PDB file of C-alpha atoms in Angstrom:
ATOM      1  CA  VAL Y   4    -280.783  85.919 -29.101  1.00  0.00           C
ATOM      2  CA  SER Y   5    -280.477  86.973 -25.324  1.00  0.00           C
ATOM      3  CA  ASN Y   6    -283.758  87.217 -23.312  1.00  0.00           C
ATOM      4  CA  TYR Y   7    -284.645  87.643 -19.597  1.00  0.00           C
ATOM      5  CA  GLY Y   8    -284.474  83.853 -18.850  1.00  0.00           C
ATOM      6  CA  ASP Y   9    -280.792  83.941 -20.349  1.00  0.00           C
ATOM      7  CA  THR Y  10    -279.844  86.913 -18.123  1.00  0.00           C
ATOM      8  CA  VAL Y  11    -281.153  84.972 -14.887  1.00  0.00           C
ATOM      9  CA  LEU Y  12    -279.107  81.873 -16.005  1.00  0.00           C
ATOM     10  CA  ASP Y  13    -275.849  83.974 -15.902  1.00  0.00           C
ATOM     11  CA  THR Y  14    -276.457  84.725 -11.954  1.00  0.00           C
ATOM     12  CA  ALA Y  15    -273.463  83.842 -10.139  1.00  0.00           C
ATOM     13  CA  GLY Y  16    -274.252  81.013  -7.716  1.00  0.00           C
ATOM     14  CA  LEU Y  17    -277.533  80.077  -9.374  1.00  0.00           C
ATOM     15  CA  GLN Y  18    -278.907  76.849  -7.988  1.00  0.00           C
ATOM     16  CA  SER Y  19    -282.257  76.147  -9.644  1.00  0.00           C
ATOM     17  CA  TYR Y  20    -284.340  78.155 -12.135  1.00  0.00           C
ATOM     18  CA  TRP Y  21    -288.115  77.237 -12.797  1.00  0.00           C
ATOM     19  CA  ARG Y  22    -288.960  79.377 -15.869  1.00  0.00           C
ATOM     20  CA  MET Y  23    -292.566  78.064 -15.864  1.00  0.00           C
ATOM     21  CA  GLY Y  24    -292.524  78.851 -19.514  1.00  0.00           C
ATOM     22  CA  GLU Y  25    -293.894  75.274 -20.734  1.00  0.00           C
ATOM     23  CA  THR Y  26    -296.909  75.214 -22.713  1.00  0.00           C
ATOM     24  CA  ALA Y  27    -298.165  71.848 -21.283  1.00  0.00           C
ATOM     25  CA  GLY Y  28    -297.715  70.201 -17.886  1.00  0.00           C
ATOM     26  CA  PRO Y  29    -296.947  68.625 -15.677  1.00  0.00           C
ATOM     27  CA  THR Y  30    -293.397  69.164 -15.497  1.00  0.00           C
ATOM     28  CA  PHE Y  31    -291.503  72.611 -15.023  1.00  0.00           C
ATOM     29  CA  ALA Y  32    -288.119  72.199 -15.960  1.00  0.00           C
ATOM     30  CA  ASP Y  33    -285.140  73.330 -13.720  1.00  0.00           C
ATOM     31  CA  SER Y  34    -283.139  75.398 -16.220  1.00  0.00           C
ATOM     32  CA  LYS Y  35    -280.178  75.603 -14.156  1.00  0.00           C
ATOM     33  CA  GLY Y  36    -280.091  72.616 -11.760  1.00  0.00           C
ATOM     34  CA  THR Y  37    -281.342  69.032 -11.532  1.00  0.00           C
ATOM     35  CA  SER Y  38    -284.753  69.451  -9.601  1.00  0.00           C
ATOM     36  CA  PRO Y  39    -287.630  69.648 -12.082  1.00  0.00           C
ATOM     37  CA  ALA Y  40    -291.063  70.972 -10.465  1.00  0.00           C
ATOM     38  CA  THR Y  41    -294.043  68.815 -10.881  1.00  0.00           C
ATOM     39  CA  ALA Y  42    -297.555  70.633 -11.335  1.00  0.00           C
ATOM     40  CA  VAL Y  43    -300.298  68.696  -9.481  1.00  0.00           C
ATOM     41  CA  ASN Y  44    -304.140  69.114  -9.928  1.00  0.00           C
ATOM     42  CA  GLY Y  45    -303.849  71.145 -13.143  1.00  0.00           C
ATOM     43  CA  PRO Y  46    -302.239  74.508 -12.966  1.00  0.00           C
ATOM     44  CA  VAL Y  47    -302.988  76.177 -16.312  1.00  0.00           C
ATOM     45  CA  PHE Y  48    -299.726  76.596 -18.372  1.00  0.00           C
ATOM     46  CA  GLY Y  49    -298.885  78.894 -21.117  1.00  0.00           C
ATOM     47  CA  VAL Y  50    -300.761  82.154 -19.823  1.00  0.00           C
ATOM     48  CA  PRO Y  51    -299.101  85.528 -20.587  1.00  0.00           C
ATOM     49  CA  GLY Y  52    -296.156  86.217 -18.519  1.00  0.00           C
ATOM     50  CA  ALA Y  53    -294.492  89.259 -16.817  1.00  0.00           C
ATOM     51  CA  VAL Y  54    -291.682  90.333 -18.831  1.00  0.00           C
ATOM     52  CA  SER Y  55    -292.744  91.880 -22.293  1.00  0.00           C
ATOM     53  CA  GLY Y  56    -291.167  90.320 -25.344  1.00  0.00           C
ATOM     54  CA  ASP Y  57    -290.007  87.321 -23.472  1.00  0.00           C
ATOM     55  CA  PRO Y  58    -290.558  83.936 -24.972  1.00  0.00           C
ATOM     56  CA  ASN Y  59    -291.445  82.367 -21.559  1.00  0.00           C
ATOM     57  CA  THR Y  60    -295.020  82.323 -20.515  1.00  0.00           C
ATOM     58  CA  ALA Y  61    -296.380  81.793 -16.942  1.00  0.00           C
ATOM     59  CA  ALA Y  62    -298.495  79.315 -14.973  1.00  0.00           C
ATOM     60  CA  ARG Y  63    -301.766  80.259 -13.177  1.00  0.00           C
ATOM     61  CA  PHE Y  64    -302.781  78.437  -9.990  1.00  0.00           C
ATOM     62  CA  ASP Y  65    -306.474  78.332  -8.958  1.00  0.00           C
ATOM     63  CA  GLY Y  66    -306.171  78.908  -5.180  1.00  0.00           C
ATOM     64  CA  SER Y  67    -308.363  76.090  -4.525  1.00  0.00           C
ATOM     65  CA  ASN Y  68    -305.934  72.848  -4.928  1.00  0.00           C
ATOM     66  CA  ASP Y  69    -303.192  73.650  -7.595  1.00  0.00           C
ATOM     67  CA  TYR Y  70    -299.445  73.540  -6.590  1.00  0.00           C
ATOM     68  CA  ALA Y  71    -296.273  72.290  -7.529  1.00  0.00           C
ATOM     69  CA  ASN Y  72    -293.317  71.000  -5.833  1.00  0.00           C
ATOM     70  CA  ALA Y  73    -289.546  70.233  -6.261  1.00  0.00           C
ATOM     71  CA  ASN Y  74    -286.877  68.695  -4.181  1.00  0.00           C
ATOM     72  CA  VAL Y  75    -284.280  71.068  -3.250  1.00  0.00           C
ATOM     73  CA  ASN Y  76    -281.067  70.705  -1.185  1.00  0.00           C
ATOM     74  CA  LEU Y  77    -279.958  73.814   0.424  1.00  0.00           C
ATOM     75  CA  SER Y  78    -278.165  72.033   3.316  1.00  0.00           C
ATOM     76  CA  THR Y  79    -274.684  73.210   2.666  1.00  0.00           C
ATOM     77  CA  THR Y  80    -275.495  76.812   3.078  1.00  0.00           C
ATOM     78  CA  ASN Y  81    -277.113  79.386   5.213  1.00  0.00           C
ATOM     79  CA  LYS Y  82    -277.363  82.091   2.634  1.00  0.00           C
ATOM     80  CA  ALA Y  83    -280.021  81.970  -0.166  1.00  0.00           C
ATOM     81  CA  THR Y  84    -281.953  84.476  -2.345  1.00  0.00           C
ATOM     82  CA  VAL Y  85    -285.394  83.612  -3.554  1.00  0.00           C
ATOM     83  CA  GLU Y  86    -286.299  85.386  -6.582  1.00  0.00           C
ATOM     84  CA  PHE Y  87    -289.552  85.392  -8.621  1.00  0.00           C
ATOM     85  CA  TRP Y  88    -292.358  86.965 -10.471  1.00  0.00           C
ATOM     86  CA  LEU Y  89    -296.040  86.993  -9.182  1.00  0.00           C
ATOM     87  CA  LYS Y  90    -299.586  88.367  -9.911  1.00  0.00           C
ATOM     88  CA  TRP Y  91    -301.562  88.092  -6.856  1.00  0.00           C
ATOM     89  CA  ASN Y  92    -305.320  88.831  -7.815  1.00  0.00           C
ATOM     90  CA  ALA Y  93    -306.450  89.830  -4.343  1.00  0.00           C
ATOM     91  CA  TYR Y  94    -305.181  89.905  -0.824  1.00  0.00           C
ATOM     92  CA  ALA Y  95    -306.762  88.450   2.252  1.00  0.00           C
ATOM     93  CA  GLY Y  96    -305.714  87.646   5.682  1.00  0.00           C
ATOM     94  CA  ASP Y  97    -306.006  83.860   5.406  1.00  0.00           C
ATOM     95  CA  ASP Y  98    -302.135  82.760   4.996  1.00  0.00           C
ATOM     96  CA  ARG Y  99    -302.801  81.530   1.472  1.00  0.00           C
ATOM     97  CA  LEU Y 100    -299.030  80.943   0.410  1.00  0.00           C
ATOM     98  CA  ALA Y 101    -296.764  81.859  -2.549  1.00  0.00           C
ATOM     99  CA  MET Y 102    -294.312  79.459  -1.384  1.00  0.00           C
ATOM    100  CA  GLU Y 103    -293.038  77.300   1.625  1.00  0.00           C
ATOM    101  CA  PHE Y 104    -289.666  75.502   1.806  1.00  0.00           C
ATOM    102  CA  THR Y 105    -290.209  72.294   3.887  1.00  0.00           C
ATOM    103  CA  PRO Y 106    -293.712  70.774   4.405  1.00  0.00           C
ATOM    104  CA  ASN Y 107    -294.280  73.050   7.025  1.00  0.00           C
ATOM    105  CA  PHE Y 108    -291.713  75.741   8.419  1.00  0.00           C
ATOM    106  CA  ASN Y 109    -293.358  75.674  11.812  1.00  0.00           C
ATOM    107  CA  ASP Y 110    -292.357  72.173  12.375  1.00  0.00           C
ATOM    108  CA  ASN Y 111    -289.128  72.044  10.385  1.00  0.00           C
ATOM    109  CA  ASP Y 112    -285.390  73.331  10.733  1.00  0.00           C
ATOM    110  CA  GLY Y 113    -283.988  74.967   7.554  1.00  0.00           C
ATOM    111  CA  GLY Y 114    -287.495  76.162   6.107  1.00  0.00           C
ATOM    112  CA  PHE Y 115    -288.707  79.511   4.854  1.00  0.00           C
ATOM    113  CA  LEU Y 116    -292.377  80.956   4.337  1.00  0.00           C
ATOM    114  CA  ILE Y 117    -293.391  83.614   1.725  1.00  0.00           C
ATOM    115  CA  ASP Y 118    -297.080  84.706   2.618  1.00  0.00           C
ATOM    116  CA  PRO Y 119    -298.761  87.256   0.710  1.00  0.00           C
ATOM    117  CA  ASN Y 120    -301.818  86.850   2.887  1.00  0.00           C
ATOM    118  CA  SER Y 121    -300.378  87.294   6.093  1.00  0.00           C
ATOM    119  CA  SER Y 122    -302.973  87.522   8.955  1.00  0.00           C
ATOM    120  CA  PHE Y 123    -301.255  90.669   9.975  1.00  0.00           C
ATOM    121  CA  GLY Y 124    -302.758  92.621   6.719  1.00  0.00           C
ATOM    122  CA  LEU Y 125    -299.255  92.711   5.431  1.00  0.00           C
ATOM    123  CA  PHE Y 126    -296.885  90.789   3.186  1.00  0.00           C
ATOM    124  CA  GLY Y 127    -294.974  88.209   5.201  1.00  0.00           C
ATOM    125  CA  VAL Y 128    -291.714  86.213   5.037  1.00  0.00           C
ATOM    126  CA  GLY Y 129    -290.210  83.988   7.849  1.00  0.00           C
ATOM    127  CA  LEU Y 130    -287.506  82.003   8.466  1.00  0.00           C
ATOM    128  CA  GLY Y 131    -286.960  79.336  11.242  1.00  0.00           C
ATOM    129  CA  ARG Y 132    -289.474  77.917  13.766  1.00  0.00           C
ATOM    130  CA  GLY Y 133    -290.426  78.370  17.398  1.00  0.00           C
ATOM    131  CA  THR Y 134    -288.166  80.509  19.492  1.00  0.00           C
ATOM    132  CA  SER Y 135    -285.625  80.719  16.684  1.00  0.00           C
ATOM    133  CA  ARG Y 136    -288.331  82.358  14.285  1.00  0.00           C
ATOM    134  CA  SER Y 137    -287.222  85.608  12.214  1.00  0.00           C
ATOM    135  CA  ALA Y 138    -290.001  87.332  10.176  1.00  0.00           C
ATOM    136  CA  VAL Y 139    -290.542  90.385   8.363  1.00  0.00           C
ATOM    137  CA  ILE Y 140    -293.818  92.070   7.270  1.00  0.00           C
ATOM    138  CA  PHE Y 141    -294.197  94.746   4.696  1.00  0.00           C
ATOM    139  CA  ALA Y 142    -296.790  96.772   2.847  1.00  0.00           C
ATOM    140  CA  ARG Y 143    -298.353  94.725   0.029  1.00  0.00           C
ATOM    141  CA  PRO Y 144    -297.974  95.923  -3.641  1.00  0.00           C
ATOM    142  CA  SER Y 145    -300.845  96.719  -5.772  1.00  0.00           C
ATOM    143  CA  ALA Y 146    -303.027  93.534  -6.512  1.00  0.00           C
ATOM    144  CA  GLY Y 147    -303.726  92.232 -10.045  1.00  0.00           C
ATOM    145  CA  VAL Y 148    -300.515  93.121 -11.621  1.00  0.00           C
ATOM    146  CA  TRP Y 149    -297.208  91.414 -11.653  1.00  0.00           C
ATOM    147  CA  HIS Y 150    -294.546  92.408  -9.345  1.00  0.00           C
ATOM    148  CA  HIS Y 151    -290.823  91.203  -9.044  1.00  0.00           C
ATOM    149  CA  TYR Y 152    -289.827  89.951  -5.572  1.00  0.00           C
ATOM    150  CA  ALA Y 153    -286.560  88.966  -4.184  1.00  0.00           C
ATOM    151  CA  PHE Y 154    -285.847  88.044  -0.440  1.00  0.00           C
ATOM    152  CA  ALA Y 155    -282.181  87.957   0.517  1.00  0.00           C
ATOM    153  CA  PHE Y 156    -281.840  85.215   3.396  1.00  0.00           C
ATOM    154  CA  ASP Y 157    -278.809  85.069   5.584  1.00  0.00           C
ATOM    155  CA  LEU Y 158    -278.909  82.797   8.621  1.00  0.00           C
ATOM    156  CA  SER Y 159    -275.580  83.931   9.613  1.00  0.00           C
ATOM    157  CA  ALA Y 160    -276.694  87.429  10.173  1.00  0.00           C
ATOM    158  CA  THR Y 161    -278.214  88.889  13.193  1.00  0.00           C
ATOM    159  CA  GLY Y 162    -281.874  88.410  13.889  1.00  0.00           C
ATOM    160  CA  SER Y 163    -282.673  92.097  12.822  1.00  0.00           C
ATOM    161  CA  SER Y 164    -281.251  91.504   9.114  1.00  0.00           C
ATOM    162  CA  GLN Y 165    -281.715  87.859   8.325  1.00  0.00           C
ATOM    163  CA  ILE Y 166    -284.430  88.808   5.654  1.00  0.00           C
ATOM    164  CA  VAL Y 167    -284.019  91.683   3.389  1.00  0.00           C
ATOM    165  CA  PRO Y 168    -286.958  92.021   1.059  1.00  0.00           C
ATOM    166  CA  TYR Y 169    -286.970  93.646  -2.385  1.00  0.00           C
ATOM    167  CA  VAL Y 170    -290.064  94.463  -4.520  1.00  0.00           C
ATOM    168  CA  ASP Y 171    -289.639  95.557  -8.194  1.00  0.00           C
ATOM    169  CA  GLY Y 172    -286.055  96.079  -7.826  1.00  0.00           C
ATOM    170  CA  LYS Y 173    -285.803  98.083  -4.841  1.00  0.00           C
ATOM    171  CA  ALA Y 174    -285.486  97.372  -1.224  1.00  0.00           C
ATOM    172  CA  VAL Y 175    -288.615  98.055   0.810  1.00  0.00           C
ATOM    173  CA  ALA Y 176    -289.440  99.333   4.455  1.00  0.00           C
ATOM    174  CA  TYR Y 177    -289.985  96.374   6.574  1.00  0.00           C
ATOM    175  CA  THR Y 178    -291.183  95.675  10.293  1.00  0.00           C
ATOM    176  CA  LYS Y 179    -289.682  92.627  12.127  1.00  0.00           C
ATOM    177  CA  GLY Y 180    -292.565  90.135  12.979  1.00  0.00           C
ATOM    178  CA  ALA Y 181    -289.912  88.307  15.085  1.00  0.00           C
ATOM    179  CA  SER Y 182    -286.063  88.949  15.457  1.00  0.00           C
ATOM    180  CA  HIS Y 183    -284.383  85.818  16.380  1.00  0.00           C
ATOM    181  CA  THR Y 184    -281.782  84.000  14.900  1.00  0.00           C
ATOM    182  CA  GLY Y 185    -283.292  81.571  12.644  1.00  0.00           C
ATOM    183  CA  THR Y 186    -281.928  78.034  12.238  1.00  0.00           C
ATOM    184  CA  GLY Y 187    -279.158  77.268   9.868  1.00  0.00           C
ATOM    185  CA  PRO Y 188    -278.094  75.903   7.586  1.00  0.00           C
ATOM    186  CA  PHE Y 189    -281.006  75.377   5.232  1.00  0.00           C
ATOM    187  CA  ALA Y 190    -282.693  72.132   4.933  1.00  0.00           C
ATOM    188  CA  ASN Y 191    -282.670  69.375   2.021  1.00  0.00           C
ATOM    189  CA  SER Y 192    -286.140  69.303   1.491  1.00  0.00           C
ATOM    190  CA  THR Y 193    -289.203  70.184  -0.921  1.00  0.00           C
ATOM    191  CA  ILE Y 194    -290.109  73.448  -1.985  1.00  0.00           C
ATOM    192  CA  TYR Y 195    -293.818  73.826  -2.661  1.00  0.00           C
ATOM    193  CA  PHE Y 196    -295.257  76.557  -4.850  1.00  0.00           C
ATOM    194  CA  MET Y 197    -298.665  78.210  -3.880  1.00  0.00           C
ATOM    195  CA  SER Y 198    -299.554  75.623  -0.837  1.00  0.00           C
ATOM    196  CA  ARG Y 199    -298.404  74.081   2.405  1.00  0.00           C
ATOM    197  CA  ALA Y 200    -297.444  70.657   1.456  1.00  0.00           C
ATOM    198  CA  GLY Y 201    -299.925  70.260  -1.356  1.00  0.00           C
ATOM    199  CA  ALA Y 202    -302.696  70.165   1.355  1.00  0.00           C
ATOM    200  CA  ALA Y 203    -303.626  73.711   2.658  1.00  0.00           C
ATOM    201  CA  LEU Y 204    -303.198  77.306   2.286  1.00  0.00           C
ATOM    202  CA  PHE Y 205    -303.460  77.269  -1.540  1.00  0.00           C
ATOM    203  CA  GLY Y 206    -302.445  80.646  -3.187  1.00  0.00           C
TER     204      GLY Y 206
END
């Protein structure tokens, strides 16, 4: 019987897919690739997920010290799409993160940041560092309910179009926080879920 997860697995070019549907930890399997994620400090496994009728559940992170991480090699490409479901209970302006690639994208080439709690009072997504930074900000969707996000990254594009955000299947209007050229290709590094390097900015 086909389900949502099987549909995702049919996506052309898919490199990694963490369903987060396990009932116990500490490992989130990579259903497509070879990069399992490790949950740290006790995220809750097996909570109700976003997709009605799908057999996969979800994981809940406490915003205090829970996170997960996986090694991901994107060094052969300058294009990537990051897609996920997220239920963010309450927004703030404290930069608590949903995701970051590299331990700190401010200090490492080839990283990206996904920040629902941007200090701009908006949802922020960024690529690159320093004078190469490319970033977008857009209105946060409603808190406390599931939303589907997709961010199309293209480090070969002009700074104005390197990041294209989609929420609930639709492209959303955005403002550029920075319009430089990013740095490419992406890194061979670690992706962190709900934290900065497992040390700060816990989402």
